mmCIF file of C-alpha atoms in Angstrom:
data_model
loop_
_atom_site.group_PDB
_atom_site.id
_atom_site.type_symbol
_atom_site.label_atom_id
_atom_site.label_comp_id
_atom_site.label_asym_id
_atom_site.label_seq_id
_atom_site.Cartn_x
_atom_site.Cartn_y
_atom_site.Cartn_z
ATOM 1 C CA UNK R 1110 -16.283 23.128 10.297
ATOM 2 C CA UNK R 1111 -14.035 21.233 7.857
ATOM 3 C CA UNK R 1112 -12.288 18.276 9.404
ATOM 4 C CA UNK R 1113 -8.951 16.845 8.262
ATOM 5 C CA UNK R 1114 -9.208 13.235 7.207
ATOM 6 C CA UNK R 1115 -7.657 10.597 4.910
ATOM 7 C CA UNK R 1116 -6.004 9.350 8.049
ATOM 8 C CA UNK R 1117 -3.224 6.769 7.859
ATOM 9 C CA UNK R 1118 -4.264 3.762 9.933
ATOM 10 C CA UNK R 1119 -1.451 1.384 9.176
ATOM 11 C CA UNK R 1120 1.499 1.062 6.873
ATOM 12 C CA UNK R 1121 3.328 -2.187 6.203
ATOM 13 C CA UNK R 1122 6.536 -2.712 4.248
ATOM 14 C CA UNK R 1123 7.348 -6.369 3.872
ATOM 15 C CA UNK R 1124 10.695 -7.440 5.284
ATOM 16 C CA UNK R 1125 10.141 -10.947 3.961
ATOM 17 C CA UNK R 1126 7.884 -12.620 1.462
ATOM 18 C CA UNK R 1127 4.362 -13.501 2.463
ATOM 19 C CA UNK R 1128 1.150 -14.477 0.733
ATOM 20 C CA UNK R 1129 -1.195 -12.451 2.909
ATOM 21 C CA UNK R 1130 -1.310 -9.257 4.946
ATOM 22 C CA UNK R 1131 -4.150 -8.789 7.417
ATOM 23 C CA UNK R 1132 -5.357 -5.607 9.048
ATOM 24 C CA UNK R 1133 -7.421 -6.381 12.128
ATOM 25 C CA UNK R 1134 -9.428 -4.491 14.727
ATOM 26 C CA UNK R 1135 -10.427 -1.788 12.260
ATOM 27 C CA UNK R 1136 -12.352 0.830 14.215
ATOM 28 C CA UNK R 1137 -15.758 2.068 13.068
ATOM 29 C CA UNK R 1138 -14.475 5.635 13.389
ATOM 30 C CA UNK R 1139 -14.338 6.254 9.648
ATOM 31 C CA UNK R 1140 -16.787 5.953 6.774
ATOM 32 C CA UNK R 1141 -14.573 4.690 3.947
ATOM 33 C CA UNK R 1142 -11.385 2.655 3.843
ATOM 34 C CA UNK R 1143 -8.681 3.069 1.225
ATOM 35 C CA UNK R 1144 -6.011 0.417 0.749
ATOM 36 C CA UNK R 1145 -2.987 1.281 -1.352
ATOM 37 C CA UNK R 1146 -0.720 -1.526 -2.515
ATOM 38 C CA UNK R 1147 2.549 -1.243 -4.425
ATOM 39 C CA UNK R 1148 5.179 -3.849 -5.056
ATOM 40 C CA UNK R 1149 6.064 -6.992 -6.951
ATOM 41 C CA UNK R 1150 4.849 -10.573 -6.836
ATOM 42 C CA UNK R 1151 6.609 -13.894 -7.289
ATOM 43 C CA UNK R 1152 4.374 -15.230 -10.043
ATOM 44 C CA UNK R 1153 1.260 -14.449 -12.036
ATOM 45 C CA UNK R 1154 -1.492 -13.930 -9.510
ATOM 46 C CA UNK R 1155 -4.684 -12.229 -8.491
ATOM 47 C CA UNK R 1156 -4.536 -9.991 -5.442
ATOM 48 C CA UNK R 1157 -7.788 -10.337 -3.519
ATOM 49 C CA UNK R 1158 -8.896 -8.477 -0.410
ATOM 50 C CA UNK R 1159 -11.202 -10.504 1.812
ATOM 51 C CA UNK R 1160 -13.319 -8.910 4.525
ATOM 52 C CA UNK R 1161 -13.945 -10.210 8.040
ATOM 53 C CA UNK R 1162 -12.275 -13.509 7.167
ATOM 54 C CA UNK R 1163 -14.890 -14.374 4.556
ATOM 55 C CA UNK R 1164 -13.073 -16.220 1.771
ATOM 56 C CA UNK R 1165 -16.118 -17.763 0.158
ATOM 57 C CA UNK R 1166 -16.715 -17.079 -3.522
ATOM 58 C CA UNK R 1167 -19.312 -14.376 -3.047
ATOM 59 C CA UNK R 1168 -17.438 -11.206 -3.989
ATOM 60 C CA UNK R 1169 -18.583 -9.850 -7.337
ATOM 61 C CA UNK R 1170 -16.468 -7.947 -9.855
ATOM 62 C CA UNK R 1171 -16.905 -6.023 -13.082
ATOM 63 C CA UNK R 1172 -13.855 -4.509 -14.715
ATOM 64 C CA UNK R 1173 -12.485 -2.833 -17.767
ATOM 65 C CA UNK R 1174 -8.862 -3.207 -18.707
ATOM 66 C CA UNK R 1175 -6.434 -1.942 -21.274
ATOM 67 C CA UNK R 1176 -3.570 -4.201 -22.243
ATOM 68 C CA UNK R 1177 -1.621 -1.753 -24.364
ATOM 69 C CA UNK R 1178 -3.111 -3.126 -27.563
ATOM 70 C CA UNK R 1179 -6.769 -3.712 -26.763
ATOM 71 C CA UNK R 1180 -9.487 -2.928 -24.241
ATOM 72 C CA UNK R 1181 -11.749 -5.512 -22.685
ATOM 73 C CA UNK R 1182 -14.317 -5.982 -19.949
ATOM 74 C CA UNK R 1183 -15.260 -8.965 -17.852
ATOM 75 C CA UNK R 1184 -17.056 -9.910 -14.675
ATOM 76 C CA UNK R 1185 -16.873 -12.722 -12.183
ATOM 77 C CA UNK R 1186 -16.932 -13.866 -8.589
ATOM 78 C CA UNK R 1187 -13.982 -14.342 -6.276
ATOM 79 C CA UNK R 1188 -12.900 -15.182 -2.737
ATOM 80 C CA UNK R 1189 -12.252 -11.511 -2.006
ATOM 81 C CA UNK R 1190 -12.528 -8.057 -3.534
ATOM 82 C CA UNK R 1191 -10.495 -8.291 -6.726
ATOM 83 C CA UNK R 1192 -7.827 -5.685 -6.111
ATOM 84 C CA UNK R 1193 -5.267 -6.077 -8.879
ATOM 85 C CA UNK R 1194 -3.736 -8.539 -11.298
ATOM 86 C CA UNK R 1195 -0.025 -9.187 -10.842
ATOM 87 C CA UNK R 1196 2.779 -10.601 -12.929
ATOM 88 C CA UNK R 1197 6.247 -11.622 -11.871
ATOM 89 C CA UNK R 1198 8.885 -9.041 -12.666
ATOM 90 C CA UNK R 1199 6.406 -6.181 -13.073
ATOM 91 C CA UNK R 1200 5.555 -3.309 -10.761
ATOM 92 C CA UNK R 1201 2.041 -3.679 -9.433
ATOM 93 C CA UNK R 1202 -0.052 -0.873 -8.019
ATOM 94 C CA UNK R 1203 -3.617 -0.718 -6.713
ATOM 95 C CA UNK R 1204 -5.891 1.628 -4.851
ATOM 96 C CA UNK R 1205 -8.942 -0.065 -3.358
ATOM 97 C CA UNK R 1206 -11.733 2.094 -1.927
ATOM 98 C CA UNK R 1207 -14.332 0.439 0.304
ATOM 99 C CA UNK R 1208 -17.396 2.590 0.927
ATOM 100 C CA UNK R 1209 -19.502 2.761 4.089
ATOM 101 C CA UNK R 1210 -17.587 -0.152 5.539
ATOM 102 C CA UNK R 1211 -19.305 0.041 8.909
ATOM 103 C CA UNK R 1212 -22.848 0.352 7.594
ATOM 104 C CA UNK R 1213 -25.096 -2.520 8.593
ATOM 105 C CA UNK R 1214 -27.776 -1.703 6.022
ATOM 106 C CA UNK R 1215 -25.584 -1.801 2.916
ATOM 107 C CA UNK R 1216 -23.642 -4.368 1.015
ATOM 108 C CA UNK R 1217 -20.022 -3.274 0.841
ATOM 109 C CA UNK R 1218 -19.308 -1.605 -2.459
ATOM 110 C CA UNK R 1219 -15.768 -0.919 -3.591
ATOM 111 C CA UNK R 1220 -13.931 0.674 -6.491
ATOM 112 C CA UNK R 1221 -10.383 -0.127 -7.454
ATOM 113 C CA UNK R 1222 -7.835 1.212 -9.858
ATOM 114 C CA UNK R 1223 -4.974 -1.094 -10.667
ATOM 115 C CA UNK R 1224 -1.917 -1.168 -12.841
ATOM 116 C CA UNK R 1225 0.637 -3.806 -13.679
ATOM 117 C CA UNK R 1226 3.497 -2.482 -15.714
ATOM 118 C CA UNK R 1227 3.856 -4.366 -18.971
ATOM 119 C CA UNK R 1228 0.439 -5.963 -18.569
ATOM 120 C CA UNK R 1229 -2.575 -3.768 -17.942
ATOM 121 C CA UNK R 1230 -4.332 -0.766 -16.519
ATOM 122 C CA UNK R 1231 -7.724 -1.480 -14.970
ATOM 123 C CA UNK R 1232 -10.739 -0.043 -13.200
ATOM 124 C CA UNK R 1233 -13.074 -2.246 -11.224
ATOM 125 C CA UNK R 1234 -16.354 -2.137 -9.315
ATOM 126 C CA UNK R 1235 -16.706 -4.711 -6.554
ATOM 127 C CA UNK R 1236 -19.219 -5.845 -3.983
ATOM 128 C CA UNK R 1237 -19.269 -7.996 -0.896
ATOM 129 C CA UNK R 1238 -22.916 -9.040 -0.453
ATOM 130 C CA UNK R 1239 -22.956 -8.639 3.290
ATOM 131 C CA UNK R 1240 -24.361 -6.013 5.630
ATOM 132 C CA UNK R 1241 -21.833 -6.848 8.334
ATOM 133 C CA UNK R 1242 -19.587 -4.022 9.475
ATOM 134 C CA UNK R 1243 -16.036 -4.583 8.273
ATOM 135 C CA UNK R 1244 -13.625 -5.097 11.160
ATOM 136 C CA UNK R 1245 -10.752 -6.758 9.332
ATOM 137 C CA UNK R 1246 -9.403 -7.134 5.841
ATOM 138 C CA UNK R 1247 -6.748 -9.330 4.331
ATOM 139 C CA UNK R 1248 -4.899 -8.748 1.083
ATOM 140 C CA UNK R 1249 -3.832 -12.085 -0.344
ATOM 141 C CA UNK R 1250 -2.030 -13.403 -3.366
ATOM 142 C CA UNK R 1251 -3.853 -16.359 -4.926
ATOM 143 C CA UNK R 1252 -0.570 -17.767 -6.275
ATOM 144 C CA UNK R 1253 2.940 -17.323 -5.000
ATOM 145 C CA UNK R 1254 3.825 -14.492 -2.664
ATOM 146 C CA UNK R 1255 4.219 -10.770 -2.283
ATOM 147 C CA UNK R 1256 7.907 -9.960 -2.520
ATOM 148 C CA UNK R 1257 10.046 -8.209 0.073
ATOM 149 C CA UNK R 1258 9.556 -4.456 -0.106
ATOM 150 C CA UNK R 1259 5.860 -4.554 -0.980
ATOM 151 C CA UNK R 1260 3.930 -1.794 0.769
ATOM 152 C CA UNK R 1261 0.366 -1.895 2.051
ATOM 153 C CA UNK R 1262 -1.099 1.358 3.359
ATOM 154 C CA UNK R 1263 -4.538 1.613 4.896
ATOM 155 C CA UNK R 1264 -6.350 4.926 5.303
ATOM 156 C CA UNK R 1265 -9.612 5.930 6.920
ATOM 157 C CA UNK R 1266 -11.854 8.674 5.550
ATOM 158 C CA UNK R 1267 -14.556 10.209 7.723
ATOM 159 C CA UNK R 1268 -17.845 11.489 6.347
ATOM 160 C CA UNK L 357 1.303 -11.261 8.486
ATOM 161 C CA UNK L 358 -1.403 -9.922 10.763
ATOM 162 C CA UNK L 359 -1.755 -6.486 12.278
ATOM 163 C CA UNK L 360 -4.330 -6.823 15.007
ATOM 164 C CA UNK L 361 -4.249 -3.413 16.647
ATOM 165 C CA UNK L 362 -4.333 -0.670 14.074
ATOM 166 C CA UNK L 363 -3.902 2.110 16.580
ATOM 167 C CA UNK L 364 -0.356 1.023 17.227
ATOM 168 C CA UNK L 365 0.545 1.763 13.667
ATOM 169 C CA UNK L 366 -1.347 4.987 13.243
ATOM 170 C CA UNK L 367 1.788 7.061 13.674
ATOM 171 C CA UNK L 368 3.742 5.141 11.068
ATOM 172 C CA UNK L 369 4.713 7.063 7.973
ATOM 173 C CA UNK L 370 2.065 6.593 5.343
ATOM 174 C CA UNK L 371 3.327 7.934 2.063
ATOM 175 C CA UNK L 372 1.617 7.743 -1.276
ATOM 176 C CA UNK L 373 -1.481 9.777 -0.423
ATOM 177 C CA UNK L 374 -2.565 13.173 0.796
ATOM 178 C CA UNK L 375 -0.361 14.977 3.290
ATOM 179 C CA UNK L 376 -2.074 15.134 6.667
ATOM 180 C CA UNK L 377 -4.396 18.117 6.773
ATOM 181 C CA UNK L 378 -4.491 18.595 3.012
ATOM 182 C CA UNK L 379 -7.730 16.645 2.557
ATOM 183 C CA UNK L 380 -10.696 17.727 4.629
ATOM 184 C CA UNK L 381 -14.321 16.789 5.016
ATOM 185 C CA UNK L 382 -16.551 19.795 4.314
ATOM 186 C CA UNK L 383 -20.011 18.283 4.550
ATOM 187 C CA UNK L 384 -21.929 15.005 4.423
ATOM 188 C CA UNK L 385 -25.564 14.360 3.626
ATOM 189 C CA UNK L 386 -27.052 10.970 4.438
ATOM 190 C CA UNK L 387 -30.661 10.989 3.395
ATOM 191 C CA UNK L 388 -33.313 10.379 6.039
ATOM 192 C CA UNK L 389 -36.025 10.747 3.436
ATOM 193 C CA UNK L 390 -35.856 10.102 -0.284
ATOM 194 C CA UNK L 391 -34.897 13.175 -2.303
ATOM 195 C CA UNK L 392 -34.515 14.014 -5.975
ATOM 196 C CA UNK L 393 -31.416 16.123 -5.355
ATOM 197 C CA UNK L 394 -28.747 17.016 -2.817
ATOM 198 C CA UNK L 395 -27.142 20.465 -2.785
ATOM 199 C CA UNK L 396 -23.862 21.652 -1.332
ATOM 200 C CA UNK L 397 -24.173 25.431 -0.932
ATOM 201 C CA UNK L 398 -22.077 28.386 0.219
ATOM 202 C CA UNK L 399 -18.965 26.815 -1.242
ATOM 203 C CA UNK L 400 -17.521 30.248 -1.906
ATOM 204 C CA UNK L 401 -16.716 30.340 1.791
ATOM 205 C CA UNK L 402 -13.860 27.952 1.074
ATOM 206 C CA UNK L 403 -12.332 29.762 -1.892
ATOM 207 C CA UNK L 404 -9.191 30.703 -0.010
ATOM 208 C CA UNK L 405 -8.851 27.296 1.616
ATOM 209 C CA UNK L 406 -9.144 24.686 -1.125
ATOM 210 C CA UNK L 407 -7.939 24.125 -4.657
ATOM 211 C CA UNK L 408 -9.924 21.048 -5.646
ATOM 212 C CA UNK L 409 -13.103 19.402 -4.430
ATOM 213 C CA UNK L 410 -14.015 15.746 -4.254
ATOM 214 C CA UNK L 411 -17.394 14.099 -3.770
ATOM 215 C CA UNK L 412 -17.738 10.541 -2.555
ATOM 216 C CA UNK L 413 -21.172 8.984 -2.937
ATOM 217 C CA UNK L 414 -22.791 5.670 -2.075
ATOM 218 C CA UNK L 415 -26.293 5.884 -3.413
ATOM 219 C CA UNK L 416 -29.351 4.108 -4.754
ATOM 220 C CA UNK L 417 -32.464 5.256 -6.594
ATOM 221 C CA UNK L 418 -36.188 4.744 -6.038
ATOM 222 C CA UNK L 419 -36.618 4.402 -9.819
ATOM 223 C CA UNK L 420 -39.311 1.764 -10.280
ATOM 224 C CA UNK L 421 -39.111 -1.232 -12.634
ATOM 225 C CA UNK L 422 -35.469 -0.535 -13.385
ATOM 226 C CA UNK L 423 -32.150 -1.773 -12.070
ATOM 227 C CA UNK L 424 -30.382 1.535 -12.551
ATOM 228 C CA UNK L 425 -30.520 5.291 -12.512
ATOM 229 C CA UNK L 426 -27.890 8.019 -12.829
ATOM 230 C CA UNK L 427 -26.414 10.926 -10.913
ATOM 231 C CA UNK L 428 -26.306 14.287 -12.645
ATOM 232 C CA UNK L 429 -24.173 17.183 -11.451
ATOM 233 C CA UNK L 430 -24.961 20.871 -11.846
ATOM 234 C CA UNK L 431 -22.442 23.568 -11.063
ATOM 235 C CA UNK L 432 -23.587 26.967 -9.678
ATOM 236 C CA UNK L 433 -27.204 26.243 -10.717
ATOM 237 C CA UNK L 434 -26.151 26.152 -14.358
ATOM 238 C CA UNK L 435 -28.608 24.029 -16.341
ATOM 239 C CA UNK L 436 -27.008 23.913 -19.777
ATOM 240 C CA UNK L 437 -23.703 23.425 -21.536
ATOM 241 C CA UNK L 438 -22.295 20.267 -20.012
ATOM 242 C CA UNK L 439 -19.991 18.148 -22.175
ATOM 243 C CA UNK L 440 -18.442 14.822 -21.315
ATOM 244 C CA UNK L 441 -16.851 11.627 -22.524
ATOM 245 C CA UNK L 442 -17.293 8.199 -20.993
ATOM 246 C CA UNK L 443 -15.342 4.954 -21.074
ATOM 247 C CA UNK L 444 -17.421 2.053 -19.844
ATOM 248 C CA UNK L 445 -16.991 -1.648 -19.215
ATOM 249 C CA UNK L 446 -20.146 -3.768 -19.382
ATOM 250 C CA UNK L 447 -18.708 -7.058 -18.233
ATOM 251 C CA UNK L 448 -18.285 -8.225 -21.802
ATOM 252 C CA UNK L 449 -17.095 -5.192 -23.794
ATOM 253 C CA UNK L 450 -15.623 -1.723 -23.446
ATOM 254 C CA UNK L 451 -17.303 1.195 -25.153
ATOM 255 C CA UNK L 452 -16.982 4.946 -25.291
ATOM 256 C CA UNK L 453 -19.513 7.684 -25.849
ATOM 257 C CA UNK L 454 -19.798 11.447 -25.720
ATOM 258 C CA UNK L 455 -22.527 13.876 -24.851
ATOM 259 C CA UNK L 456 -22.772 17.585 -25.610
ATOM 260 C CA UNK L 457 -24.845 20.535 -24.433
ATOM 261 C CA UNK L 458 -26.567 18.633 -21.643
ATOM 262 C CA UNK L 459 -28.552 20.036 -18.714
ATOM 263 C CA UNK L 460 -26.275 18.347 -16.195
ATOM 264 C CA UNK L 461 -23.171 16.248 -16.253
ATOM 265 C CA UNK L 462 -23.761 12.520 -15.786
ATOM 266 C CA UNK L 463 -21.200 11.573 -13.179
ATOM 267 C CA UNK L 464 -22.407 8.451 -11.457
ATOM 268 C CA UNK L 465 -24.516 5.322 -11.556
ATOM 269 C CA UNK L 466 -27.173 4.254 -9.107
ATOM 270 C CA UNK L 467 -28.699 0.911 -8.373
ATOM 271 C CA UNK L 468 -32.511 0.998 -8.319
ATOM 272 C CA UNK L 469 -35.669 -0.890 -7.506
ATOM 273 C CA UNK L 470 -34.919 -4.167 -9.254
ATOM 274 C CA UNK L 471 -31.301 -4.328 -8.119
ATOM 275 C CA UNK L 472 -30.387 -6.609 -5.265
ATOM 276 C CA UNK L 473 -31.490 -5.348 -1.879
ATOM 277 C CA UNK L 474 -28.798 -3.348 -0.064
ATOM 278 C CA UNK L 475 -26.684 -3.007 -3.222
ATOM 279 C CA UNK L 476 -25.500 0.531 -3.941
ATOM 280 C CA UNK L 477 -23.576 2.335 -6.632
ATOM 281 C CA UNK L 478 -20.298 3.958 -5.637
ATOM 282 C CA UNK L 479 -18.975 7.164 -7.155
ATOM 283 C CA UNK L 480 -15.955 9.409 -6.686
ATOM 284 C CA UNK L 481 -16.121 12.795 -8.438
ATOM 285 C CA UNK L 482 -13.237 15.259 -8.690
ATOM 286 C CA UNK L 483 -13.832 18.921 -9.480
ATOM 287 C CA UNK L 484 -10.472 20.248 -10.529
ATOM 288 C CA UNK L 485 -9.403 23.810 -9.741
ATOM 289 C CA UNK L 486 -12.992 24.489 -8.740
ATOM 290 C CA UNK L 487 -12.255 28.001 -7.461
ATOM 291 C CA UNK L 488 -10.445 29.278 -10.531
ATOM 292 C CA UNK L 489 -11.994 32.340 -12.183
ATOM 293 C CA UNK L 490 -9.994 31.946 -15.383
ATOM 294 C CA UNK L 491 -10.583 28.315 -16.284
ATOM 295 C CA UNK L 492 -13.591 26.462 -17.580
ATOM 296 C CA UNK L 493 -14.714 23.921 -15.046
ATOM 297 C CA UNK L 494 -13.521 20.348 -15.459
ATOM 298 C CA UNK L 495 -14.752 17.204 -13.786
ATOM 299 C CA UNK L 496 -13.866 13.556 -13.701
ATOM 300 C CA UNK L 497 -15.467 10.575 -12.032
ATOM 301 C CA UNK L 498 -15.094 6.875 -11.399
ATOM 302 C CA UNK L 499 -18.351 5.045 -10.781
ATOM 303 C CA UNK L 500 -19.575 1.479 -10.779
ATOM 304 C CA UNK L 501 -21.876 -1.192 -9.465
ATOM 305 C CA UNK L 502 -21.445 -4.915 -9.942
ATOM 306 C CA UNK L 503 -25.198 -5.375 -9.714
ATOM 307 C CA UNK L 504 -25.409 -3.337 -12.931
ATOM 308 C CA UNK L 505 -22.346 -5.042 -14.374
ATOM 309 C CA UNK L 506 -20.867 -1.663 -15.203
ATOM 310 C CA UNK L 507 -17.737 0.321 -14.430
ATOM 311 C CA UNK L 508 -17.267 3.780 -15.910
ATOM 312 C CA UNK L 509 -14.716 6.569 -16.166
ATOM 313 C CA UNK L 510 -16.049 9.999 -17.108
ATOM 314 C CA UNK L 511 -14.434 13.339 -17.767
ATOM 315 C CA UNK L 512 -16.145 16.497 -18.821
ATOM 316 C CA UNK L 513 -16.340 20.232 -18.745
ATOM 317 C CA UNK L 514 -18.585 23.252 -18.489
ATOM 318 C CA UNK L 515 -17.702 26.438 -20.348
ATOM 319 C CA UNK L 516 -17.959 28.616 -17.272
ATOM 320 C CA UNK L 517 -15.080 30.351 -15.509
ATOM 321 C CA UNK L 518 -16.986 31.311 -12.356
ATOM 322 C CA UNK L 519 -15.650 30.158 -9.034
ATOM 323 C CA UNK L 520 -17.736 27.415 -7.480
ATOM 324 C CA UNK L 521 -20.519 28.444 -5.107
ATOM 325 C CA UNK L 522 -22.898 25.494 -5.354
ATOM 326 C CA UNK L 523 -22.918 21.860 -6.438
ATOM 327 C CA UNK L 524 -26.171 20.047 -6.989
ATOM 328 C CA UNK L 525 -26.417 16.278 -7.419
ATOM 329 C CA UNK L 526 -29.595 14.975 -9.005
ATOM 330 C CA UNK L 527 -31.175 11.575 -9.441
ATOM 331 C CA UNK L 528 -31.889 11.914 -13.159
ATOM 332 C CA UNK L 529 -34.870 9.545 -13.125
ATOM 333 C CA UNK L 530 -36.380 9.440 -9.617
ATOM 334 C CA UNK L 531 -35.263 10.013 -6.022
ATOM 335 C CA UNK L 532 -32.185 9.021 -4.100
ATOM 336 C CA UNK L 533 -33.231 6.445 -1.505
ATOM 337 C CA UNK L 534 -33.091 6.806 2.238
ATOM 338 C CA UNK L 535 -29.559 5.974 3.332
ATOM 339 C CA UNK L 536 -27.889 7.321 0.219
ATOM 340 C CA UNK L 537 -24.770 9.193 1.270
ATOM 341 C CA UNK L 538 -22.964 12.124 -0.346
ATOM 342 C CA UNK L 539 -19.783 13.602 1.136
ATOM 343 C CA UNK L 540 -17.903 16.684 -0.029
ATOM 344 C CA UNK L 541 -14.188 17.099 0.599
ATOM 345 C CA UNK L 542 -11.780 19.964 0.015
ATOM 346 C CA UNK L 543 -8.209 19.457 -1.156
ATOM 347 C CA UNK L 544 -5.690 22.173 -0.465
ATOM 348 C CA UNK L 545 -3.299 23.284 -3.149
#
């Protein structure tokens, strides 16, 4: 029997600037999590999503980006799942999908699609090398802040 | 800002994604034993319910002596005529390639025996207007694995106008490992 899903778990619209938004007490009810971010940032920054409070530099990334004039690819490690690159004065959008977030026999794999108007479009594969079930996540700006009006929407998808 | 009790906010307007009830789980297979393929059958039962289909997969391969394998997709047991284009980032460069007249459509990447333990490939596949009887079938996917240092966008088609009845996902080189997960969703339209 088909079951409706893609359930909204939380939706935040910033009434004031902040550098981090945390979603806690995430239930194990779902199989995948999807975080959608849209807004503007105060300065050039990386938006990272850390899991379970782990902000050590263990999250891996591979990405391909288009700048409007060229395409490139890079990889690296970060203090969270690399969600999107942001620039001041530009609209920034990202969809981050975290798979099997409650599994205790899998590292947490994620895919993201991001866009910063005037700067880039990007697709990324990401991994948190931990088998811990995800119970919280925090979207953070590595420089400056998220501006008022930014939205963060978290969804759960059953499987 | 910290939200510590998600349930409190579950009724808040979401916006920006599927309308409630428009996106539904049809079936999930999580492998208890390794298998070379996974099949979603009897999909014609949903012809009047859904417009598009989506598959979400977190999977790994038993392929020995290799870090990677690949997921192939076959539509309605068709074993020829798949065409696709890929755009891939390798961590150092972006490249594009095309394939024609293949036996399945390559839609996803898998980690394998020499990849890090517990590391999986993730894939999201969209089958657009899957129940149309007047359109060739079109597919797109986003797949990646940092352990393979690859991220890939794929789109492709099959010159077949039949409505979908079956989708088969194959490990193109070996078997999907125990724990590999494949979920099929229907999207109303």
